[in-house]
Amino acid sequence: MLMVNNLLFVVATPFEIAPLHTWLEESTKKVADNIYNMKGLTITILVTGVGTFNMSFQCGKLFGSGYKPQLAVNAGLAGSFDTALELTTVVNVYKDTFADVGVYEKDGSFTSIFDLELIKPDVIPFKQGWLENDSHLASFLPNKTAITVNATSGDEARIKVLKDKYNADLESMEGASFAHACQMSSIPYLQIRALSNYVEPRNRMNWKIDQSIARLNEVLIHMVQAYAAP
């Protein structure tokens, strides 16, 4: 287990991490706004706002200030392409990419910036256009692949294009930005997500937001307890 005394949680929206925040307020010593201490473990929460641009800016601003946690954890919800995965399942994303940066062709297919050779697919920190995390710090969770998009997929045509192109397990709106910032800053990281909905024609009636947040935060609280253990 990695020795950690400075743990960072990065989240797009405050509601995704609200149960952890409440637990920290009640169970740890508050050092400052969004900074807590438990048995020598410093826990910091960064709320970035939704989307790749917010995630990139806020992580860049924080890491550029000289702050360097021993572990950064991006926590949030995600949509699952794989309907065999049960909603509310919490997973570790070990592989992610920017899935809608490029060109949608007239036949409806998608050509990425790597396909266009605007960026070499193996330029650091990418490997064949993907951001891969070799960390085994979340071996207690199932490992899944993800794509990051600027607009979540809610129609059959777009869903098919992304499935055919990337064959990923899930999608989010920030994951690859977080992974990119951590890798460029040499910060160990995890991306932990709870599956709140299937990637299908948009139908919020089928989503399990509250249950997924509850399951996600159970995992996050257990992580804090484990790293704070003597």
mmCIF file of N, CA and C in Angstrom, residues 77-169:
data_model
loop_
_atom_site.group_PDB
_atom_site.id
_atom_site.type_symbol
_atom_site.label_atom_id
_atom_site.label_comp_id
_atom_site.label_asym_id
_atom_site.label_seq_id
_atom_site.Cartn_x
_atom_site.Cartn_y
_atom_site.Cartn_z
ATOM 1 N N LEU A 77 -19.291 10.426 -11.036
ATOM 2 C CA LEU A 77 -20.215 9.505 -11.690
ATOM 3 C C LEU A 77 -19.812 9.310 -13.138
ATOM 4 N N ALA A 78 -20.353 8.278 -13.754
ATOM 5 C CA ALA A 78 -20.073 8.007 -15.160
ATOM 6 C C ALA A 78 -21.228 7.229 -15.762
ATOM 7 N N GLY A 79 -21.338 7.306 -17.085
ATOM 8 C CA GLY A 79 -22.289 6.487 -17.815
ATOM 9 C C GLY A 79 -21.593 5.244 -18.334
ATOM 10 N N SER A 80 -22.295 4.139 -18.350
ATOM 11 C CA SER A 80 -21.709 2.870 -18.771
ATOM 12 C C SER A 80 -22.222 2.457 -20.154
ATOM 13 N N PHE A 81 -21.298 2.165 -21.075
ATOM 14 C CA PHE A 81 -21.660 1.585 -22.367
ATOM 15 C C PHE A 81 -22.043 0.116 -22.198
ATOM 16 N N ASP A 82 -21.473 -0.516 -21.193
ATOM 17 C CA ASP A 82 -21.651 -1.947 -20.970
ATOM 18 C C ASP A 82 -22.876 -2.181 -20.082
ATOM 19 N N THR A 83 -23.956 -2.683 -20.678
ATOM 20 C CA THR A 83 -25.180 -2.906 -19.910
ATOM 21 C C THR A 83 -25.090 -4.146 -19.018
ATOM 22 N N ALA A 84 -23.989 -4.894 -19.136
ATOM 23 C CA ALA A 84 -23.790 -6.028 -18.238
ATOM 24 C C ALA A 84 -23.280 -5.566 -16.876
ATOM 25 N N LEU A 85 -22.786 -4.340 -16.816
ATOM 26 C CA LEU A 85 -22.334 -3.783 -15.551
ATOM 27 C C LEU A 85 -23.538 -3.239 -14.780
ATOM 28 N N GLU A 86 -23.636 -3.590 -13.535
ATOM 29 C CA GLU A 86 -24.772 -3.144 -12.716
ATOM 30 C C GLU A 86 -24.607 -1.669 -12.357
ATOM 31 N N LEU A 87 -25.678 -0.902 -12.516
ATOM 32 C CA LEU A 87 -25.635 0.489 -12.098
ATOM 33 C C LEU A 87 -25.354 0.574 -10.599
ATOM 34 N N THR A 88 -24.665 1.605 -10.208
ATOM 35 C CA THR A 88 -24.148 1.899 -8.858
ATOM 36 C C THR A 88 -22.814 1.199 -8.596
ATOM 37 N N THR A 89 -22.345 0.350 -9.522
ATOM 38 C CA THR A 89 -21.036 -0.277 -9.359
ATOM 39 C C THR A 89 -19.956 0.792 -9.342
ATOM 40 N N VAL A 90 -18.987 0.648 -8.458
ATOM 41 C CA VAL A 90 -17.859 1.581 -8.376
ATOM 42 C C VAL A 90 -16.646 0.926 -9.028
ATOM 43 N N VAL A 91 -15.996 1.651 -9.932
ATOM 44 C CA VAL A 91 -14.900 1.079 -10.715
ATOM 45 C C VAL A 91 -13.680 1.996 -10.684
ATOM 46 N N ASN A 92 -12.552 1.409 -11.058
ATOM 47 C CA ASN A 92 -11.313 2.152 -11.250
ATOM 48 C C ASN A 92 -11.054 2.290 -12.747
ATOM 49 N N VAL A 93 -10.898 3.504 -13.218
ATOM 50 C CA VAL A 93 -10.599 3.744 -14.633
ATOM 51 C C VAL A 93 -9.081 3.739 -14.809
ATOM 52 N N TYR A 94 -8.578 2.769 -15.557
ATOM 53 C CA TYR A 94 -7.137 2.671 -15.740
ATOM 54 C C TYR A 94 -6.688 3.170 -17.123
ATOM 55 N N LYS A 95 -7.655 3.514 -17.974
ATOM 56 C CA LYS A 95 -7.315 3.911 -19.337
ATOM 57 C C LYS A 95 -8.394 4.864 -19.837
ATOM 58 N N ASP A 96 -7.986 6.023 -20.362
ATOM 59 C CA ASP A 96 -8.947 7.054 -20.749
ATOM 60 C C ASP A 96 -8.384 7.823 -21.939
ATOM 61 N N THR A 97 -9.259 8.524 -22.646
ATOM 62 C CA THR A 97 -8.805 9.365 -23.751
ATOM 63 C C THR A 97 -9.842 10.446 -24.041
ATOM 64 N N PHE A 98 -9.394 11.470 -24.761
ATOM 65 C CA PHE A 98 -10.301 12.524 -25.230
ATOM 66 C C PHE A 98 -10.974 12.015 -26.501
ATOM 67 N N ALA A 99 -12.270 11.740 -26.422
ATOM 68 C CA ALA A 99 -12.933 10.984 -27.490
ATOM 69 C C ALA A 99 -13.660 11.831 -28.514
ATOM 70 N N ASP A 100 -13.722 13.137 -28.331
ATOM 71 C CA ASP A 100 -14.432 13.950 -29.326
ATOM 72 C C ASP A 100 -13.629 15.179 -29.744
ATOM 73 N N VAL A 101 -12.309 15.048 -29.666
ATOM 74 C CA VAL A 101 -11.424 16.105 -30.167
ATOM 75 C C VAL A 101 -10.922 15.653 -31.536
ATOM 76 N N GLY A 102 -11.477 16.247 -32.569
ATOM 77 C CA GLY A 102 -11.133 15.832 -33.921
ATOM 78 C C GLY A 102 -12.184 16.302 -34.897
ATOM 79 N N VAL A 103 -12.569 15.427 -35.824
ATOM 80 C CA VAL A 103 -13.492 15.805 -36.893
ATOM 81 C C VAL A 103 -14.570 14.736 -37.054
ATOM 82 N N TYR A 104 -15.830 15.164 -37.075
ATOM 83 C CA TYR A 104 -16.907 14.270 -37.494
ATOM 84 C C TYR A 104 -17.030 14.378 -39.010
ATOM 85 N N GLU A 105 -16.821 13.255 -39.676
ATOM 86 C CA GLU A 105 -16.827 13.232 -41.138
ATOM 87 C C GLU A 105 -18.262 13.267 -41.676
ATOM 88 N N LYS A 106 -18.393 13.523 -42.978
ATOM 89 C CA LYS A 106 -19.726 13.645 -43.570
ATOM 90 C C LYS A 106 -20.505 12.337 -43.557
ATOM 91 N N ASP A 107 -19.793 11.206 -43.416
ATOM 92 C CA ASP A 107 -20.503 9.929 -43.325
ATOM 93 C C ASP A 107 -20.891 9.587 -41.880
ATOM 94 N N GLY A 108 -20.605 10.524 -40.953
ATOM 95 C CA GLY A 108 -20.969 10.322 -39.558
ATOM 96 C C GLY A 108 -19.879 9.705 -38.714
ATOM 97 N N SER A 109 -18.797 9.231 -39.324
ATOM 98 C CA SER A 109 -17.701 8.639 -38.566
ATOM 99 C C SER A 109 -16.871 9.737 -37.900
ATOM 100 N N PHE A 110 -16.012 9.342 -36.981
ATOM 101 C CA PHE A 110 -15.203 10.307 -36.251
ATOM 102 C C PHE A 110 -13.725 10.039 -36.500
ATOM 103 N N THR A 111 -12.984 11.099 -36.779
ATOM 104 C CA THR A 111 -11.536 11.010 -36.971
ATOM 105 C C THR A 111 -10.872 11.851 -35.883
ATOM 106 N N SER A 112 -10.058 11.202 -35.056
ATOM 107 C CA SER A 112 -9.454 11.890 -33.915
ATOM 108 C C SER A 112 -8.240 12.714 -34.342
ATOM 109 N N ILE A 113 -7.774 13.545 -33.426
ATOM 110 C CA ILE A 113 -6.574 14.344 -33.705
ATOM 111 C C ILE A 113 -5.357 13.446 -33.881
ATOM 112 N N PHE A 114 -5.391 12.266 -33.300
ATOM 113 C CA PHE A 114 -4.285 11.323 -33.494
ATOM 114 C C PHE A 114 -4.363 10.704 -34.890
ATOM 115 N N ASP A 115 -5.585 10.359 -35.331
ATOM 116 C CA ASP A 115 -5.768 9.845 -36.689
ATOM 117 C C ASP A 115 -5.359 10.885 -37.726
ATOM 118 N N LEU A 116 -5.643 12.147 -37.425
ATOM 119 C CA LEU A 116 -5.299 13.245 -38.334
ATOM 120 C C LEU A 116 -3.821 13.593 -38.288
ATOM 121 N N GLU A 117 -3.099 12.982 -37.346
ATOM 122 C CA GLU A 117 -1.666 13.225 -37.134
ATOM 123 C C GLU A 117 -1.372 14.673 -36.744
ATOM 124 N N LEU A 118 -2.371 15.304 -36.090
ATOM 125 C CA LEU A 118 -2.128 16.625 -35.516
ATOM 126 C C LEU A 118 -1.332 16.504 -34.224
ATOM 127 N N ILE A 119 -1.475 15.365 -33.559
ATOM 128 C CA ILE A 119 -0.669 15.010 -32.399
ATOM 129 C C ILE A 119 -0.221 13.564 -32.581
ATOM 130 N N LYS A 120 1.041 13.288 -32.317
ATOM 131 C CA LYS A 120 1.516 11.916 -32.429
ATOM 132 C C LYS A 120 0.895 11.070 -31.319
ATOM 133 N N PRO A 121 0.424 9.880 -31.640
ATOM 134 C CA PRO A 121 -0.309 9.075 -30.655
ATOM 135 C C PRO A 121 0.531 8.633 -29.460
ATOM 136 N N ASP A 122 1.856 8.705 -29.576
ATOM 137 C CA ASP A 122 2.719 8.306 -28.468
ATOM 138 C C ASP A 122 3.478 9.475 -27.857
ATOM 139 N N VAL A 123 3.026 10.694 -28.141
ATOM 140 C CA VAL A 123 3.649 11.838 -27.485
ATOM 141 C C VAL A 123 3.322 11.772 -25.992
ATOM 142 N N ILE A 124 4.294 12.049 -25.153
ATOM 143 C CA ILE A 124 4.084 11.983 -23.709
ATOM 144 C C ILE A 124 2.938 12.906 -23.302
ATOM 145 N N PRO A 125 1.980 12.401 -22.521
ATOM 146 C CA PRO A 125 1.942 11.132 -21.784
ATOM 147 C C PRO A 125 1.072 10.066 -22.450
ATOM 148 N N PHE A 126 0.752 10.220 -23.729
ATOM 149 C CA PHE A 126 -0.151 9.294 -24.407
ATOM 150 C C PHE A 126 0.563 8.015 -24.846
ATOM 151 N N LYS A 127 -0.207 6.935 -24.918
ATOM 152 C CA LYS A 127 0.240 5.671 -25.487
ATOM 153 C C LYS A 127 -0.812 5.238 -26.493
ATOM 154 N N GLN A 128 -0.450 5.368 -27.773
ATOM 155 C CA GLN A 128 -1.401 5.078 -28.836
ATOM 156 C C GLN A 128 -2.707 5.861 -28.656
ATOM 157 N N GLY A 129 -2.557 7.100 -28.236
ATOM 158 C CA GLY A 129 -3.704 7.986 -28.092
ATOM 159 C C GLY A 129 -4.456 7.853 -26.781
ATOM 160 N N TRP A 130 -4.012 6.960 -25.910
ATOM 161 C CA TRP A 130 -4.685 6.737 -24.630
ATOM 162 C C TRP A 130 -3.811 7.198 -23.472
ATOM 163 N N LEU A 131 -4.460 7.558 -22.369
ATOM 164 C CA LEU A 131 -3.781 7.862 -21.118
ATOM 165 C C LEU A 131 -3.946 6.654 -20.212
ATOM 166 N N GLU A 132 -2.854 5.949 -19.972
ATOM 167 C CA GLU A 132 -2.909 4.716 -19.206
ATOM 168 C C GLU A 132 -2.318 4.921 -17.820
ATOM 169 N N ASN A 133 -3.005 4.392 -16.828
ATOM 170 C CA ASN A 133 -2.545 4.475 -15.450
ATOM 171 C C ASN A 133 -2.145 3.085 -14.991
ATOM 172 N N ASP A 134 -0.851 2.889 -14.760
ATOM 173 C CA ASP A 134 -0.351 1.570 -14.382
ATOM 174 C C ASP A 134 -0.463 1.307 -12.885
ATOM 175 N N SER A 135 -1.051 2.247 -12.148
ATOM 176 C CA SER A 135 -1.130 2.110 -10.698
ATOM 177 C C SER A 135 -1.994 0.914 -10.292
ATOM 178 N N HIS A 136 -1.553 0.241 -9.236
ATOM 179 C CA HIS A 136 -2.336 -0.872 -8.677
ATOM 180 C C HIS A 136 -2.983 -0.462 -7.359
ATOM 181 N N LEU A 137 -3.125 0.841 -7.137
ATOM 182 C CA LEU A 137 -3.616 1.335 -5.861
ATOM 183 C C LEU A 137 -5.102 1.081 -5.670
ATOM 184 N N ALA A 138 -5.806 0.754 -6.730
ATOM 185 C CA ALA A 138 -7.237 0.476 -6.617
ATOM 186 C C ALA A 138 -7.537 -0.964 -7.017
ATOM 187 N N SER A 139 -6.672 -1.874 -6.591
ATOM 188 C CA SER A 139 -6.844 -3.282 -6.952
ATOM 189 C C SER A 139 -8.107 -3.881 -6.337
ATOM 190 N N PHE A 140 -8.703 -3.171 -5.368
ATOM 191 C CA PHE A 140 -9.934 -3.642 -4.727
ATOM 192 C C PHE A 140 -11.171 -3.319 -5.566
ATOM 193 N N LEU A 141 -10.984 -2.614 -6.702
ATOM 194 C CA LEU A 141 -12.096 -2.257 -7.572
ATOM 195 C C LEU A 141 -11.893 -2.875 -8.950
ATOM 196 N N PRO A 142 -12.979 -3.153 -9.690
ATOM 197 C CA PRO A 142 -12.830 -3.631 -11.064
ATOM 198 C C PRO A 142 -12.222 -2.552 -11.956
ATOM 199 N N ASN A 143 -11.298 -2.936 -12.812
ATOM 200 C CA ASN A 143 -10.650 -2.011 -13.738
ATOM 201 C C ASN A 143 -11.459 -1.877 -15.015
ATOM 202 N N LYS A 144 -11.699 -0.636 -15.444
ATOM 203 C CA LYS A 144 -12.475 -0.383 -16.652
ATOM 204 C C LYS A 144 -11.819 0.719 -17.481
ATOM 205 N N THR A 145 -12.161 0.743 -18.767
ATOM 206 C CA THR A 145 -11.679 1.793 -19.663
ATOM 207 C C THR A 145 -12.767 2.852 -19.835
ATOM 208 N N ALA A 146 -12.326 4.064 -20.167
ATOM 209 C CA ALA A 146 -13.286 5.160 -20.299
ATOM 210 C C ALA A 146 -12.895 6.085 -21.439
ATOM 211 N N ILE A 147 -13.867 6.861 -21.881
ATOM 212 C CA ILE A 147 -13.603 7.972 -22.785
ATOM 213 C C ILE A 147 -14.139 9.236 -22.130
ATOM 214 N N THR A 148 -13.532 10.361 -22.483
ATOM 215 C CA THR A 148 -13.959 11.656 -21.982
ATOM 216 C C THR A 148 -14.522 12.469 -23.129
ATOM 217 N N VAL A 149 -15.707 13.019 -22.926
ATOM 218 C CA VAL A 149 -16.401 13.767 -23.979
ATOM 219 C C VAL A 149 -16.856 15.118 -23.439
ATOM 220 N N ASN A 150 -17.036 16.056 -24.333
ATOM 221 C CA ASN A 150 -17.503 17.380 -23.943
ATOM 222 C C ASN A 150 -19.026 17.451 -23.866
ATOM 223 N N ALA A 151 -19.714 16.506 -24.495
ATOM 224 C CA ALA A 151 -21.173 16.408 -24.407
ATOM 225 C C ALA A 151 -21.515 14.936 -24.249
ATOM 226 N N THR A 152 -22.233 14.594 -23.179
ATOM 227 C CA THR A 152 -22.557 13.197 -22.962
ATOM 228 C C THR A 152 -23.447 12.672 -24.090
ATOM 229 N N SER A 153 -23.355 11.385 -24.338
ATOM 230 C CA SER A 153 -24.000 10.779 -25.500
ATOM 231 C C SER A 153 -25.432 10.380 -25.185
ATOM 232 N N GLY A 154 -26.388 10.927 -25.963
ATOM 233 C CA GLY A 154 -27.789 10.645 -25.693
ATOM 234 C C GLY A 154 -28.602 10.278 -26.910
ATOM 235 N N ASP A 155 -27.931 9.958 -28.022
ATOM 236 C CA ASP A 155 -28.669 9.507 -29.209
ATOM 237 C C ASP A 155 -27.954 8.322 -29.824
ATOM 238 N N GLU A 156 -28.712 7.484 -30.504
ATOM 239 C CA GLU A 156 -28.193 6.215 -31.015
ATOM 240 C C GLU A 156 -27.004 6.390 -31.956
ATOM 241 N N ALA A 157 -27.085 7.378 -32.849
ATOM 242 C CA ALA A 157 -26.024 7.540 -33.851
ATOM 243 C C ALA A 157 -24.692 7.858 -33.194
ATOM 244 N N ARG A 158 -24.702 8.817 -32.281
ATOM 245 C CA ARG A 158 -23.451 9.198 -31.603
ATOM 246 C C ARG A 158 -22.924 8.042 -30.756
ATOM 247 N N ILE A 159 -23.821 7.351 -30.066
ATOM 248 C CA ILE A 159 -23.397 6.232 -29.232
ATOM 249 C C ILE A 159 -22.711 5.162 -30.073
ATOM 250 N N LYS A 160 -23.287 4.855 -31.228
ATOM 251 C CA LYS A 160 -22.695 3.844 -32.098
ATOM 252 C C LYS A 160 -21.308 4.264 -32.583
ATOM 253 N N VAL A 161 -21.171 5.523 -32.962
ATOM 254 C CA VAL A 161 -19.868 6.022 -33.424
ATOM 255 C C VAL A 161 -18.810 5.835 -32.339
ATOM 256 N N LEU A 162 -19.131 6.221 -31.109
ATOM 257 C CA LEU A 162 -18.165 6.124 -30.025
ATOM 258 C C LEU A 162 -17.869 4.669 -29.654
ATOM 259 N N LYS A 163 -18.885 3.833 -29.646
ATOM 260 C CA LYS A 163 -18.659 2.413 -29.369
ATOM 261 C C LYS A 163 -17.742 1.797 -30.409
ATOM 262 N N ASP A 164 -18.030 2.071 -31.685
ATOM 263 C CA ASP A 164 -17.231 1.492 -32.765
ATOM 264 C C ASP A 164 -15.796 2.011 -32.737
ATOM 265 N N LYS A 165 -15.647 3.268 -32.380
ATOM 266 C CA LYS A 165 -14.326 3.897 -32.420
ATOM 267 C C LYS A 165 -13.451 3.470 -31.243
ATOM 268 N N TYR A 166 -14.018 3.465 -30.041
ATOM 269 C CA TYR A 166 -13.187 3.307 -28.848
ATOM 270 C C TYR A 166 -13.432 2.021 -28.055
ATOM 271 N N ASN A 167 -14.598 1.425 -28.181
ATOM 272 C CA ASN A 167 -14.915 0.193 -27.459
ATOM 273 C C ASN A 167 -14.612 0.329 -25.966
ATOM 274 N N ALA A 168 -14.976 1.466 -25.380
ATOM 275 C CA ALA A 168 -14.710 1.718 -23.965
ATOM 276 C C ALA A 168 -15.884 1.257 -23.112
ATOM 277 N N ASP A 169 -15.613 1.104 -21.817
ATOM 278 C CA ASP A 169 -16.652 0.654 -20.896
ATOM 279 C C ASP A 169 -17.562 1.792 -20.448
#
